[in-house]
Coordinates of C-alpha atoms and ligand atoms in Angstrom, one line a residue:
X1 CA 22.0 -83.5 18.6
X2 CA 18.1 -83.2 17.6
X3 CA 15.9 -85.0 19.6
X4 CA 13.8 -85.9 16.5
X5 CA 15.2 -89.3 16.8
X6 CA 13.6 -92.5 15.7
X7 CA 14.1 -95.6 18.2
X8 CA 15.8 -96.9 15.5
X9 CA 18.1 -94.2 14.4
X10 CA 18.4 -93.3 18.9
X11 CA 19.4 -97.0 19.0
X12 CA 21.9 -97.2 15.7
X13 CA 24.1 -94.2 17.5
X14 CA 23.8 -96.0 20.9
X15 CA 25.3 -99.2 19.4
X16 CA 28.1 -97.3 17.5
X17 CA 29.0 -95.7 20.8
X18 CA 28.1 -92.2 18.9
X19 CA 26.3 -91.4 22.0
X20 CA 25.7 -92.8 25.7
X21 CA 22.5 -93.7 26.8
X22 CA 23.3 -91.3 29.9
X23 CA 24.0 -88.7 27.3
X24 CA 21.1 -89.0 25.0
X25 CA 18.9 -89.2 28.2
X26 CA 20.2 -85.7 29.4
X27 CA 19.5 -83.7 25.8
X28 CA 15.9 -85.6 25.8
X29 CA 15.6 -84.2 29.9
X30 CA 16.9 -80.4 28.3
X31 CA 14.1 -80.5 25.9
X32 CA 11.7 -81.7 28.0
X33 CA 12.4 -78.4 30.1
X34 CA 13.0 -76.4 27.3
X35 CA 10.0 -76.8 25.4
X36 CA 7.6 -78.1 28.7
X37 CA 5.8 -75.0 29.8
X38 CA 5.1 -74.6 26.2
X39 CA 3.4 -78.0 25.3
X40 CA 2.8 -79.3 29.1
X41 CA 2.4 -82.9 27.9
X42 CA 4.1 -84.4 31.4
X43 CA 2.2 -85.1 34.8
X44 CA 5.5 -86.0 36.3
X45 CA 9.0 -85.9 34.6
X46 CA 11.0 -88.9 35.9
X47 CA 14.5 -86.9 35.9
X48 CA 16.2 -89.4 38.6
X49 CA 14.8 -92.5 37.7
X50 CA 15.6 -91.7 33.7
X51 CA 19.3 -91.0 34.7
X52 CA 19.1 -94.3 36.5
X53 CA 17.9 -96.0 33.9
X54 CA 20.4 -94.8 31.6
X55 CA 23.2 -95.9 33.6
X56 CA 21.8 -99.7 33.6
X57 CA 21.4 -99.2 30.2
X58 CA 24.7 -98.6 28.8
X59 CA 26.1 -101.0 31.4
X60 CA 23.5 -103.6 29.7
X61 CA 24.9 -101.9 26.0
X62 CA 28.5 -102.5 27.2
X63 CA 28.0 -106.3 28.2
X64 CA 26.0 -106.6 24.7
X65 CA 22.6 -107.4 26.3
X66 CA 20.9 -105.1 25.1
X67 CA 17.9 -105.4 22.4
X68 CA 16.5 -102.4 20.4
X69 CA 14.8 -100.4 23.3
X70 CA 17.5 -100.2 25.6
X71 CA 18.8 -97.1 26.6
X72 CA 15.7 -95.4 24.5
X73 CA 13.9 -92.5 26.6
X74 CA 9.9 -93.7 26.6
X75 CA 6.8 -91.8 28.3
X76 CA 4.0 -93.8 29.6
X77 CA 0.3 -92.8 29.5
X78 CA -0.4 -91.6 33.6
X79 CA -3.2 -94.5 33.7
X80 CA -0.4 -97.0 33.6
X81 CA 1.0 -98.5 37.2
X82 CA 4.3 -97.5 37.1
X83 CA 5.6 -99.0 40.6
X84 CA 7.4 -95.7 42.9
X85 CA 6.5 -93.3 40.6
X86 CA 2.6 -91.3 40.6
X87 CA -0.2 -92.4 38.9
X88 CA -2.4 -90.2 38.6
X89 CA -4.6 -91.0 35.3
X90 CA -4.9 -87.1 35.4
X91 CA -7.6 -87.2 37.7
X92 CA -7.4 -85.2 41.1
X93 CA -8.9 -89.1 42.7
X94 CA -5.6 -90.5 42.2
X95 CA -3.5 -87.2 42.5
X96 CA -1.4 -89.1 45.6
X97 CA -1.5 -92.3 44.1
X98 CA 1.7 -94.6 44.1
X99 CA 1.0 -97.9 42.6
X100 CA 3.1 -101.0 44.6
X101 CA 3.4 -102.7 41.3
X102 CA 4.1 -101.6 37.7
X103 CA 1.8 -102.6 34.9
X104 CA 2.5 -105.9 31.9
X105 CA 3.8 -103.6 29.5
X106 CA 5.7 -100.8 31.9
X107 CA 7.4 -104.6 33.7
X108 CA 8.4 -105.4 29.7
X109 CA 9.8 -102.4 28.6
X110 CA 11.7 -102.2 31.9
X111 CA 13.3 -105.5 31.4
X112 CA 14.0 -104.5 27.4
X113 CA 16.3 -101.6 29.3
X114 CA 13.7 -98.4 29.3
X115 CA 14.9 -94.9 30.3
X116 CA 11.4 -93.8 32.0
X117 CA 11.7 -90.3 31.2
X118 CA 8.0 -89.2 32.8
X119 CA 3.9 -89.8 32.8
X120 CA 2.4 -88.3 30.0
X121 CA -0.7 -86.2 30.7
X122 CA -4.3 -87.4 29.2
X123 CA -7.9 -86.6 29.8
X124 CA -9.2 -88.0 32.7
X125 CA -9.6 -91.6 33.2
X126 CA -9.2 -91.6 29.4
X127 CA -12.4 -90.4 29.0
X128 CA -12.4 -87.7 26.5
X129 CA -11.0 -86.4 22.5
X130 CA -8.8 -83.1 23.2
X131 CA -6.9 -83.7 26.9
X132 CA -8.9 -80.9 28.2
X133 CA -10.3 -83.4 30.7
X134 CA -7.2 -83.3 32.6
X135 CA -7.6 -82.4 35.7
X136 CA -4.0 -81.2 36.4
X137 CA -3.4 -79.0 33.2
X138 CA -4.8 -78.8 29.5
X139 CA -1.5 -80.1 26.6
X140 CA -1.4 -78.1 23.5
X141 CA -0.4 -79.0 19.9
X142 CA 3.1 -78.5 19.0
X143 CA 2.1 -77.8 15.9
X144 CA -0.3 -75.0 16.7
X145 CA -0.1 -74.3 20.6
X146 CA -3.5 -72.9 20.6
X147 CA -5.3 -76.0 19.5
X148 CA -5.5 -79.7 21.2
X149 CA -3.3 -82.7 20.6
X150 CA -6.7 -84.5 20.6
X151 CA -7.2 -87.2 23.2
X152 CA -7.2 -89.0 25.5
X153 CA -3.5 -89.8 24.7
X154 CA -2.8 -86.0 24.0
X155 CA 0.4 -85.8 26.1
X156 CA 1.4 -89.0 24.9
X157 CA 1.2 -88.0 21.3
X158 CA 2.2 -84.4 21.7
X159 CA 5.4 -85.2 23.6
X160 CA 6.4 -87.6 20.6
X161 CA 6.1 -84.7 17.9
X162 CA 7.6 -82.3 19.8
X163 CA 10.7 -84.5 20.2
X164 CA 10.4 -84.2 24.1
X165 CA 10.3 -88.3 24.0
X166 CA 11.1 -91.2 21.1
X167 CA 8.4 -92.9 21.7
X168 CA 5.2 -93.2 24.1
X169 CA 2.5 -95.7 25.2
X170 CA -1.2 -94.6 25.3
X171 CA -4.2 -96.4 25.6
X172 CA -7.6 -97.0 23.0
X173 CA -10.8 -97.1 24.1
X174 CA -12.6 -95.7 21.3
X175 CA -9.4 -93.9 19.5
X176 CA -7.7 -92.2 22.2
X177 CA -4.0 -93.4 20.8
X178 CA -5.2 -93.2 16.9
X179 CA -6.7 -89.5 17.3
X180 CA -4.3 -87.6 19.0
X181 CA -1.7 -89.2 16.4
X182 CA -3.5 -88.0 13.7
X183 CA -3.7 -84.5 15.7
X184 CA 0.0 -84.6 16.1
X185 CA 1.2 -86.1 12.9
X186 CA 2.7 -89.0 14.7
X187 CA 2.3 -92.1 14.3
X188 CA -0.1 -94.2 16.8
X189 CA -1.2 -98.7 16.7
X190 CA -3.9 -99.7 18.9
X191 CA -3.6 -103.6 18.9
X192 CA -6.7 -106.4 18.5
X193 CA -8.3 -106.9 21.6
X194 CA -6.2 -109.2 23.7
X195 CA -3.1 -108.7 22.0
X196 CA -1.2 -106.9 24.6
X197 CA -2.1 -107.3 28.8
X198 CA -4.0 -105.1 30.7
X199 CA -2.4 -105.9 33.5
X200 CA -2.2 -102.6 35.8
X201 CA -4.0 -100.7 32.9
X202 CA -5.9 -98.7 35.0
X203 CA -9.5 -99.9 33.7
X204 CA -11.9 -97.4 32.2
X205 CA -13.8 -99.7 29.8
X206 CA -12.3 -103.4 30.0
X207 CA -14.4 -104.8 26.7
X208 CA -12.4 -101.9 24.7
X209 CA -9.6 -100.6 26.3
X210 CA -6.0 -102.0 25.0
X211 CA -2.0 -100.4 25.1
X212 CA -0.4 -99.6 22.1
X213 CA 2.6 -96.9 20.9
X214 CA 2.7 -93.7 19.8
X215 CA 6.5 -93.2 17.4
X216 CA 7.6 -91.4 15.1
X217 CA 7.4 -94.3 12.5
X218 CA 6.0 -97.6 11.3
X219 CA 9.1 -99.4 12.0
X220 CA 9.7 -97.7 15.8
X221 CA 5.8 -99.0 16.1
X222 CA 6.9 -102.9 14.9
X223 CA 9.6 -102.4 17.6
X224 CA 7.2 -101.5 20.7
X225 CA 5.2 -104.1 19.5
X226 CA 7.8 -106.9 19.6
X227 CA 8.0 -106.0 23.2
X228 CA 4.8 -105.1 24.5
X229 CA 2.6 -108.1 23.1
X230 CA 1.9 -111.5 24.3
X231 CA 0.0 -113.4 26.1
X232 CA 0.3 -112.6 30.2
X233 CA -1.8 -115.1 32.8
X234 CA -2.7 -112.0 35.1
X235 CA -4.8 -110.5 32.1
X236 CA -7.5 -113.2 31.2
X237 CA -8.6 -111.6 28.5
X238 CA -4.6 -111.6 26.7
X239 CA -4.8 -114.4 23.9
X240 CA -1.9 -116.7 23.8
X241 CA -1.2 -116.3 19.9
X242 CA 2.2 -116.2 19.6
X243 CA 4.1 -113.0 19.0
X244 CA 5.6 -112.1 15.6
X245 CA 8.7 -110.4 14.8
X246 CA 6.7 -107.4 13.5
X247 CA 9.4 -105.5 11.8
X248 CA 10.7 -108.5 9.1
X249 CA 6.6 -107.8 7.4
X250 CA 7.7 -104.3 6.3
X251 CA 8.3 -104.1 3.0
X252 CA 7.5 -100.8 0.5
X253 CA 5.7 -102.7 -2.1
X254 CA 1.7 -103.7 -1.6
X255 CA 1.0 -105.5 -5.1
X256 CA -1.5 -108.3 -4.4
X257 CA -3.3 -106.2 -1.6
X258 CA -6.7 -105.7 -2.2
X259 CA -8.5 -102.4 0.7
X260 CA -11.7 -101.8 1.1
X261 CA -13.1 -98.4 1.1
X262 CA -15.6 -98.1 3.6
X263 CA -17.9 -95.7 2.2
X264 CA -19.5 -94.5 5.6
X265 CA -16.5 -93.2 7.3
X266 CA -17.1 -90.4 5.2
X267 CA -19.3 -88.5 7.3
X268 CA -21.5 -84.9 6.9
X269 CA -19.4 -82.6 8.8
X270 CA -16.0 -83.9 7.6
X271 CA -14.0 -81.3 6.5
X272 CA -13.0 -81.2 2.7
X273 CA -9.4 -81.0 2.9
X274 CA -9.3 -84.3 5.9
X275 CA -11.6 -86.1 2.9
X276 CA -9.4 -84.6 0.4
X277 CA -6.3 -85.8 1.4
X278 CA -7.7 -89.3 1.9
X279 CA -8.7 -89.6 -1.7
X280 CA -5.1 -88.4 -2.4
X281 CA -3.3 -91.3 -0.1
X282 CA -5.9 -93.7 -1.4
X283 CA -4.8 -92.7 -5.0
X284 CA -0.6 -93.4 -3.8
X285 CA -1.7 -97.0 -2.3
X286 CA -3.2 -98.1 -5.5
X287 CA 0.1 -96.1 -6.6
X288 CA 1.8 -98.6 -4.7
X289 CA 0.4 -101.8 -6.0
X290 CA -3.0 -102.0 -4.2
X291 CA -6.3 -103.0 -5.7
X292 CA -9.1 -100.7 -3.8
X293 CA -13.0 -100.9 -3.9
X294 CA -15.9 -98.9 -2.0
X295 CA -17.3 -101.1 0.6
X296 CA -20.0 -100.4 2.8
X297 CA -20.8 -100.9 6.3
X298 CA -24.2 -100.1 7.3
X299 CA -24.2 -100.7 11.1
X300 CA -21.2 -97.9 11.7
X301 CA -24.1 -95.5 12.2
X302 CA -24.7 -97.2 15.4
X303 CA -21.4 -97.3 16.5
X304 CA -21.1 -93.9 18.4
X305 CA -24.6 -94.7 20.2
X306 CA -23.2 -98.1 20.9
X307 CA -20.0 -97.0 22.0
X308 CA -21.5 -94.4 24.5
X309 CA -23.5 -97.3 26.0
X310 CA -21.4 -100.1 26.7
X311 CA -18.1 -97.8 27.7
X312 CA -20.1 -95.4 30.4
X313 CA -21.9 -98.6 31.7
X314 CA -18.5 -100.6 32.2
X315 CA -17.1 -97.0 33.8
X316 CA -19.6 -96.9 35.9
X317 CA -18.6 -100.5 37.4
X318 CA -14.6 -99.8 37.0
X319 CA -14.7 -96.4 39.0
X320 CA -16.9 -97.9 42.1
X321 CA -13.6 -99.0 43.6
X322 CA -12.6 -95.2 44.3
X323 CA -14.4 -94.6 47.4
X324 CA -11.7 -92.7 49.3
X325 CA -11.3 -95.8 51.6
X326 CA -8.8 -98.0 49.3
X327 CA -7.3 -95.6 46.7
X328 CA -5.8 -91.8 47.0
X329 CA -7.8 -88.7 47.6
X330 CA -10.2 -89.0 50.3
X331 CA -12.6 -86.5 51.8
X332 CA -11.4 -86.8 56.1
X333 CA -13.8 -83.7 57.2
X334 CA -16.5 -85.8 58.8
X335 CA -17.2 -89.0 60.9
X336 CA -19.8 -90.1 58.5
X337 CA -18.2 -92.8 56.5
X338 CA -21.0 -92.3 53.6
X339 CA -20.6 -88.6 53.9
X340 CA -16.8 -89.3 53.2
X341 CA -17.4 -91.5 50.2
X342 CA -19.5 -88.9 48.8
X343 CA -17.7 -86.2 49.1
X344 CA -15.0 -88.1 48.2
X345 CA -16.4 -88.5 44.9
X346 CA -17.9 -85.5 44.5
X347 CA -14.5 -83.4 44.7
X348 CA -12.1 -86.1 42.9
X349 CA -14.0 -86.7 40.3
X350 CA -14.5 -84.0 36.8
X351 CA -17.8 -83.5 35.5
X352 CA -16.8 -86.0 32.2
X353 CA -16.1 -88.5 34.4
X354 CA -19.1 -87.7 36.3
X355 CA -21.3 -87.6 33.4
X356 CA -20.2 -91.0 32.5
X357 CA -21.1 -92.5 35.9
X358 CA -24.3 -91.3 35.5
X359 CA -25.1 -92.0 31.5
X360 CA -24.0 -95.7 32.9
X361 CA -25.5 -96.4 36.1
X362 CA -28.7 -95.5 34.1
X363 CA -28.1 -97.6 31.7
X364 CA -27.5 -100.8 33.6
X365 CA -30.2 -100.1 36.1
X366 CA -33.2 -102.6 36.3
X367 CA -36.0 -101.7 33.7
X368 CA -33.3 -99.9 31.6
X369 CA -30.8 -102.9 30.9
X370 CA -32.7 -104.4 28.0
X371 CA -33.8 -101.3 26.4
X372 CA -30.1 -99.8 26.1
X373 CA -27.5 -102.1 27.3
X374 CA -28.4 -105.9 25.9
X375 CA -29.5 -103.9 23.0
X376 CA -26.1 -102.4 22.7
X377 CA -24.1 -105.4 23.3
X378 CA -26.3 -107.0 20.4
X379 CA -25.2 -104.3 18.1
X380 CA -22.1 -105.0 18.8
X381 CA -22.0 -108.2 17.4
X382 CA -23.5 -107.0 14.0
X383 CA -20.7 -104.7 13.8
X384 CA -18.5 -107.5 14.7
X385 CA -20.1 -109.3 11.9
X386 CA -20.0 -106.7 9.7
X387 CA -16.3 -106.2 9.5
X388 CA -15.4 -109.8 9.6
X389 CA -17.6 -110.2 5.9
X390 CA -15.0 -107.1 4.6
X391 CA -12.2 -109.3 5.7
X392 CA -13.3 -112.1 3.7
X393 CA -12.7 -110.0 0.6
X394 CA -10.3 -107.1 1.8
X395 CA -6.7 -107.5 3.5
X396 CA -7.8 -104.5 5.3
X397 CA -9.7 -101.2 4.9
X398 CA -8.7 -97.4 4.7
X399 CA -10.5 -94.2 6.3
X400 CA -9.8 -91.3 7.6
X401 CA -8.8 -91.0 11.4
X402 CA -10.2 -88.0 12.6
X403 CA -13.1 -86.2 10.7
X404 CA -11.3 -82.8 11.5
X405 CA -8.1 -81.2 12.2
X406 CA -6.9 -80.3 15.6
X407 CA -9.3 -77.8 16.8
X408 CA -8.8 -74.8 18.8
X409 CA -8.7 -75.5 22.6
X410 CA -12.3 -74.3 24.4
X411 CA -14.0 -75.3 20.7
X412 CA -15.8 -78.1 22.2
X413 CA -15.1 -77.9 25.6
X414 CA -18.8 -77.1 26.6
X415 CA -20.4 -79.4 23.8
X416 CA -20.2 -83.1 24.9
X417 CA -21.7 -84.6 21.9
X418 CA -19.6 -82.6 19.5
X419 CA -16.9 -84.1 21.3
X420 CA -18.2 -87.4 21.1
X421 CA -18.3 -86.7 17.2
X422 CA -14.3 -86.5 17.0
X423 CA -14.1 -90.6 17.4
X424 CA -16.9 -91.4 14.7
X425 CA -14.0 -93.1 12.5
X426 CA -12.0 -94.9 15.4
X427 CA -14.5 -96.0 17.7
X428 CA -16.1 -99.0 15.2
X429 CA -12.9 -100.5 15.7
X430 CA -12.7 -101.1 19.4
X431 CA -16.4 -102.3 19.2
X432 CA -15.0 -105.1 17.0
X433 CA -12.0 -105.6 19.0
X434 CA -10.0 -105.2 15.8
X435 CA -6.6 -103.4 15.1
X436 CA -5.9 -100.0 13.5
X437 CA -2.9 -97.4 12.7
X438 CA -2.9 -93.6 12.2
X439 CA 0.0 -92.3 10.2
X440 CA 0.4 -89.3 8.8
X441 CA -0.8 -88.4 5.5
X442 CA -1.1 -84.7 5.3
X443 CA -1.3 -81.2 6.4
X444 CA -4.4 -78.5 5.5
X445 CA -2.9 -75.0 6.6
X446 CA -0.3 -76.6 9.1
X447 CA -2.6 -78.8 10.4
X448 CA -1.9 -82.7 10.7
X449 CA -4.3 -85.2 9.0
X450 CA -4.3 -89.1 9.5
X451 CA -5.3 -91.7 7.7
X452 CA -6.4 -95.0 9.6
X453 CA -5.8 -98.7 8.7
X454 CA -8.7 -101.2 9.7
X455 CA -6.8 -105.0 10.0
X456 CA -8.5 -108.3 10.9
X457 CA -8.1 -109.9 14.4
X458 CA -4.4 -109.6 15.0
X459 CA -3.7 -108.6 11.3
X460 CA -1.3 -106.1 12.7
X461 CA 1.6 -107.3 10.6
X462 CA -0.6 -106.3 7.9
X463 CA -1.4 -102.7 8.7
X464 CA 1.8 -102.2 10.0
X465 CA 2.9 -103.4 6.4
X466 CA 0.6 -100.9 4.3
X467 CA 1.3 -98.1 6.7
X468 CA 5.2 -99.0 6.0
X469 CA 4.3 -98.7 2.3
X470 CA 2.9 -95.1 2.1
X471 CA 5.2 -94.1 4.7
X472 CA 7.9 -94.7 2.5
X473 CA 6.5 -93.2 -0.9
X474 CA 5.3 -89.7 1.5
X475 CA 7.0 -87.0 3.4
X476 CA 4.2 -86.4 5.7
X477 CA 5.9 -88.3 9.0
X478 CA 9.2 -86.2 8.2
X479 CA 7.9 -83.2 9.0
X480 CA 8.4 -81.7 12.0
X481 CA 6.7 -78.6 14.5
X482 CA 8.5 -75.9 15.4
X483 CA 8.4 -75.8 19.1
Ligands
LIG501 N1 -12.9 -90.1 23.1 C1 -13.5 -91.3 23.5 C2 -14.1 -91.2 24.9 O1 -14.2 -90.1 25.3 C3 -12.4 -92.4 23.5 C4 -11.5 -92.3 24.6 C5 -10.5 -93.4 24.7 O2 -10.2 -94.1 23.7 N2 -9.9 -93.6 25.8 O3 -14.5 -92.1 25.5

């Protein structure tokens, strides 16, 4: 058996008793260490607990409980609480870090009848484009193992293509699940704002941060939807807008769908054959049945200065709690307490993560809070604005995901703003709090390109919709590395 599965496909051989859970579960765990000192997308493989998991799963298959994620082997992102089992968010901070509780959407899947099969690595904290951040090792590209599976949901994304998992969560603060699908020709949904909890996220920016899958398709997407939304009262900031079925919207026809083409997202720097095979998808949606139009939205400009504002300033709240008193690491060589929660910091944290601090402590501090951060947060809102006038005339708006291919790992390592540069087209979004897809939608020279899908607040049936539309008329998500 190929592990190239779809939940879908994973899920139609489960029910037909083709294959146990247990069974499936032990090919996915042989790939895993096949193919893991290649791609090193795991912090920790969950061996016992996945074989555990299995078992309930085919005893919940057998009683015909089970729904379409049971017995399917998953990988959550290492910055979700996963209760027993190492958190690390890839950060050497939380290297010893075993949550009491697991997180909204980890307590879901669990209940749907997951088989756990690890934590996928990520850039620290989340904070970063390529997964070089991590703290514990760098992930490489299945599809070329000497380039990045982008970030900061690299292992997350990288696992998925290289068949070492069905499906993955990550998490989007600016593009981190969107990117590194479009780096790993996978397919990656971060929701609106509010559509799926928090809860035991571990918090890197809370006005932008939100859960969504990484799967091989549209449909496995509408599927980890189903289950992961909703409203949840231990998140205040979930909306209680009731849950669709997400997979009855997907339907390979888009006549009466009019997409904008936001005109800016074509940025200097992007490289012809990303812009080139945009142009092409655009031409197959119209292909398809859509009307398209240029559009343009001024304020994205501002985004990336916005972005780099607001999230290091809400960072630089969030990571105050790790003072080597109440979390993991923590620096014992002295009997000065402020000595220890300085050197606490000082060796558990990466220079990102300490960069951010700093760019946000600055930026909140008195005498500086007008001039960068109210200024910010009022910029937001003109984005905001901005992409709620396109929704009054668009059902939803096309761009590319990633101005570039995957590029070679070291490339940026030592250029922080050229790093910044790789989330010019996903960042807008979580600014607005709105939802967006990657899918696949080419290769230049083996490389994977994405195209993104911009919906309204929780439009997601929507995109998913489109995305299910060119899916179906392309090869691109078909494809597969050979790892
Ligand atoms: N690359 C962006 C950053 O470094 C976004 C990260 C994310 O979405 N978590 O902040």
């Amino acid at each position: 058996m190929d592990t190239f599965l779809t939940i879908h496909e994973a899920g139609a051989l489960l029910k037909k008793k083709q294959v146990a859970a247990v069974e499936l579960t032990k090919t996915y765990l042989e790939k895993i260490n096949k193919v893991e000192p290649k791609i090193r997308a795991f912090v920790t493989v969950t061996e016992d607990l996945a074989l555990a998991q299995a078992r309930q799963a085919d005893n919940m298959l057998a009683e015909g409980s089970g729904g379409p994620l049971t017995g399917i082997p998953a990988l959550i992102k290492d910055n979700m609480c996963t209760r027993g089992t190492l958190t690390t968010c890839s950060s050497k901070i939380l290297q010893n870090f075993v949550p009491p509780y697991d997180a909204m959407v980890v307590e879901k899947l669990n209940t749907a009848g997951v088989v756990t099969v690890g934590k996928a690595n990520m850039d620290e904290f989340a904070m970063g484009s390529s997964t070089e951040n991590s703290a514990i090792h760098i992930t490489h590209n299945p599809w070329d193992l000497e380039r990045v599976p982008g970030g900061s949901s690299g292992g997350s994304a990288a696992a998925v293509a290289a068949g070492e998992t069905v499906y993955a969560l990550g998490s989007d603060t600016g593009g981190s699940i969107r990117q590194p699908a479009s780096f790993c020709s996978v397919v990656g949904l971060k929701p609106t704002y509010g559509r799926v909890s928090r809860y035991g996220l571990v918090a890197f920016a809370s006005s932008l941060d939100q859960i969504g899958p990484l799967t091989r398709d549209v449909t496995d997407a509408a599927l980890v939807m189903n289950v992961i939304a909703g409203h949840d009262r231990r998140d205040s900031t979930s909306v209680p807008v009731p849950v669709p079925d997400y997979t009855k919207n997907l339907i390979p026809d888009l006549k009466g769908f009019r997409l904008g083409i936001p005109k800016e997202y074509f940025v200097e720097g992007m490289q012809p054959e990303v812009a080139g095979a945009i142009r092409t998808a655009i031409k197959k949606l119209e292909e398809l049945g859509a009307a398209t139009a240029e559009v343009s939205l001024p304020h994205t400009r501002h985004s990336l200065a916005v972005y780099y504002i607001i999230a290091p300033s809400e960072a630089s709240a969030n990571l105050a709690r790790y003072d080597g008193v109440k979390y993991g690491y923590q620096f014992k060589d002295t009997d000065n307490i402020w000595e220890a929660m300085e050197k606490t910091r000082q060796y558990g944290f990466g220079p990102e993560v300490k960069r951010r601090i700093m760019l946000g402590t600055y930026a909140l501090s008195a005498g500086y809070y007008d001039a960068y951060y109210l200024k910010a947060q009022k910029v937001r809102t003109i984005i905001r604005r901005e992409f709620d006038a396109a929704f009054e005339k668009y059902d939803a708006l096309i761009t590319p995901t990633s101005p570039t291919v995957p590029f070679k790992i070291g490339e940026k390592a030592d250029d922080p703003l050229q790093m910044y540069l790789s989330d010019v087209c996903t960042l807008p979004v979580n600014i607005a709090g709105i939802p967006a897809i990657s899918i696949p939608a080419g290769f230049a020279n083996g490389l994977p390109i994405g195209l993104q899908i911009i919906g309204k607040p929780f439009g997601e049936e929507t995109i998913l919709r489109i995305a299910f539309a060119f899916e179906q008329a392309t090869e691109w998500g078909k494809q597969t590395p050979a790892v």
